[in-house]
Coordinates of C-alpha atoms in Angstrom, one line a residue:
M287 CA 115.5 100.7 100.9
R288 CA 113.7 103.4 102.9
I289 CA 110.4 104.7 101.5
S290 CA 109.8 108.3 102.7
A291 CA 106.4 109.6 103.8
K292 CA 106.4 111.7 100.6
A293 CA 107.0 108.7 98.4
D294 CA 104.4 106.6 100.2
Y295 CA 101.8 109.4 100.1
A296 CA 102.5 110.0 96.4
V297 CA 101.9 106.4 95.4
R298 CA 98.8 106.1 97.7
A299 CA 97.3 109.3 96.3
A300 CA 98.0 108.3 92.7
A301 CA 96.4 104.9 93.3
E302 CA 93.4 106.6 94.9
L303 CA 93.2 108.9 91.9
A304 CA 93.3 105.9 89.5
A305 CA 90.5 104.2 91.5
A306 CA 88.3 107.2 92.1
S307 CA 88.3 108.4 88.5
P308 CA 88.9 105.7 85.9
A309 CA 87.2 107.9 83.3
G310 CA 89.8 110.7 83.9
R311 CA 87.4 113.1 85.6
P312 CA 89.2 115.4 88.0
V313 CA 89.2 114.6 91.7
K314 CA 89.7 117.3 94.4
G315 CA 92.8 117.2 96.4
E316 CA 90.7 117.2 99.6
Q317 CA 89.0 114.0 98.5
L318 CA 92.3 112.3 97.8
A319 CA 93.7 113.4 101.2
A320 CA 90.7 112.3 103.1
A321 CA 90.5 108.9 101.3
Q322 CA 94.1 108.0 102.3
G323 CA 94.4 109.9 105.6
I324 CA 97.2 112.2 104.2
P325 CA 97.7 115.7 105.5
H326 CA 96.1 118.0 102.8
R327 CA 98.8 120.6 102.7
F328 CA 101.6 118.0 102.4
L329 CA 99.6 116.3 99.7
E330 CA 99.1 119.5 97.6
N331 CA 103.0 119.8 97.4
I332 CA 103.2 116.2 96.3
L333 CA 100.5 116.6 93.7
S334 CA 102.4 119.6 92.4
D335 CA 105.5 117.4 92.0
L336 CA 103.4 114.8 90.1
R337 CA 102.0 117.6 87.9
N338 CA 105.5 119.0 87.2
A339 CA 106.6 115.5 86.2
G340 CA 103.7 115.2 83.7
L341 CA 101.8 112.5 85.5
L342 CA 98.9 114.8 86.6
Q343 CA 96.9 117.6 85.1
T344 CA 94.8 120.1 87.0
R345 CA 91.6 121.8 86.2
R346 CA 90.3 124.9 88.2
G347 CA 86.8 125.6 89.2
A348 CA 83.8 123.8 90.8
E349 CA 84.3 120.7 88.6
G350 CA 88.1 121.0 88.8
G351 CA 90.7 118.9 90.6
Y352 CA 93.4 116.5 89.6
A353 CA 93.4 113.8 86.8
L354 CA 96.0 111.4 85.5
T355 CA 97.5 112.4 82.1
R356 CA 97.6 108.8 81.0
T357 CA 95.5 105.7 81.7
P358 CA 96.4 104.1 85.1
S359 CA 97.7 101.0 83.3
E360 CA 100.3 103.2 81.6
I361 CA 101.7 104.7 84.8
S362 CA 104.0 102.6 87.0
V363 CA 104.8 102.9 90.7
A364 CA 108.4 103.6 89.6
E365 CA 107.3 106.7 87.7
V366 CA 105.5 108.1 90.6
L367 CA 108.5 107.5 92.9
R368 CA 110.9 109.1 90.5
A369 CA 108.6 112.1 90.2
V370 CA 108.8 112.8 93.9
E371 CA 112.2 111.4 95.0
G372 CA 114.4 111.2 91.9
P373 CA 116.3 108.1 90.7
L374 CA 115.3 104.7 92.3
A375 CA 118.8 103.9 93.5
A376 CA 121.3 106.7 94.1
V377 CA 124.3 106.4 96.2
Q378 CA 125.1 109.6 98.0
G379 CA 123.3 111.4 95.2
S380 CA 125.2 109.7 92.4
R381 CA 124.0 107.0 89.9
P382 CA 125.6 103.7 90.7
E383 CA 126.9 103.1 87.2
G384 CA 129.2 106.1 87.6
L385 CA 130.8 105.0 90.8
V386 CA 134.4 103.6 91.1
Y387 CA 135.7 102.3 94.5
P388 CA 139.2 101.2 95.3
G389 CA 140.4 97.9 96.8
A390 CA 138.0 95.5 98.5
A391 CA 135.0 97.7 97.5
A392 CA 135.8 97.6 93.8
R393 CA 132.8 95.4 93.0
L394 CA 130.3 97.4 95.1
P395 CA 129.0 99.5 92.3
E396 CA 127.8 96.3 90.6
V397 CA 125.9 95.5 93.8
W398 CA 124.2 98.9 93.6
V399 CA 123.3 98.4 90.0
A400 CA 121.9 94.9 90.8
L401 CA 119.8 96.5 93.5
R402 CA 118.5 99.1 91.1
A403 CA 117.6 96.3 88.6
N404 CA 115.7 94.4 91.3
L405 CA 113.8 97.6 92.3
R406 CA 112.9 98.1 88.7
A407 CA 111.8 94.5 88.4
V408 CA 109.1 95.2 90.9
L409 CA 108.3 98.9 90.7
E410 CA 108.2 99.1 86.8
R411 CA 105.8 96.1 86.7
V412 CA 103.2 97.4 89.1
S413 CA 100.9 100.0 87.6
L414 CA 98.4 102.4 89.2
A415 CA 95.7 100.3 87.6
D416 CA 97.0 97.2 89.4
L417 CA 96.9 99.0 92.7
A418 CA 93.4 100.4 92.0
A419 CA 92.1 97.0 91.1
G420 CA 93.8 95.4 94.1
A421 CA 95.7 92.9 92.0
L422 CA 99.4 92.6 91.6
P423 CA 101.3 91.1 88.6
E424 CA 102.1 87.4 89.3
S425 CA 105.8 88.0 89.4
V426 CA 105.4 90.6 92.1
A427 CA 102.8 88.7 94.1
R428 CA 105.0 85.6 94.1
L429 CA 107.8 87.6 95.8
T430 CA 105.5 88.1 98.8
T431 CA 105.1 84.4 99.4
T432 CA 108.7 83.5 100.1
A433 CA 109.4 82.2 103.6
D434 CA 111.2 85.4 104.8
A435 CA 109.4 88.0 102.8
W436 CA 107.4 89.4 105.7
E437 CA 110.2 89.0 108.2
P438 CA 111.7 92.3 109.4
H439 CA 115.5 92.1 108.8

């Protein structure tokens, strides 16, 4: 799976927002960009996508900025990724459950569905609150301790 810069920036900014404003007070886009080293103009487009998806709200003015629409514990990394990139596992723009392949590749849609299920098993379980607190759910943390987890394949 390839994580785009847009997806990476979106999750980083959302986690920063969760950490910077646990009380839900707005945080300026410039602050979020500076905290994570994200180009401000690019981040503004990403924050707009998150707002359009209903994950963020904005307030104008001197005390304005961005705030999460729900508590950080209620927003998963998967939701943030879907807001900026669409479905977690699409094959050539199609959902895997709708694919049909002939011959030797007939079972391949099941592989894509299994892949999606595994992505969900991680990304749905990690919340913005987890990231902001620097703690991962045990089931996710355990996956990082396998012998080849950190090996580039």
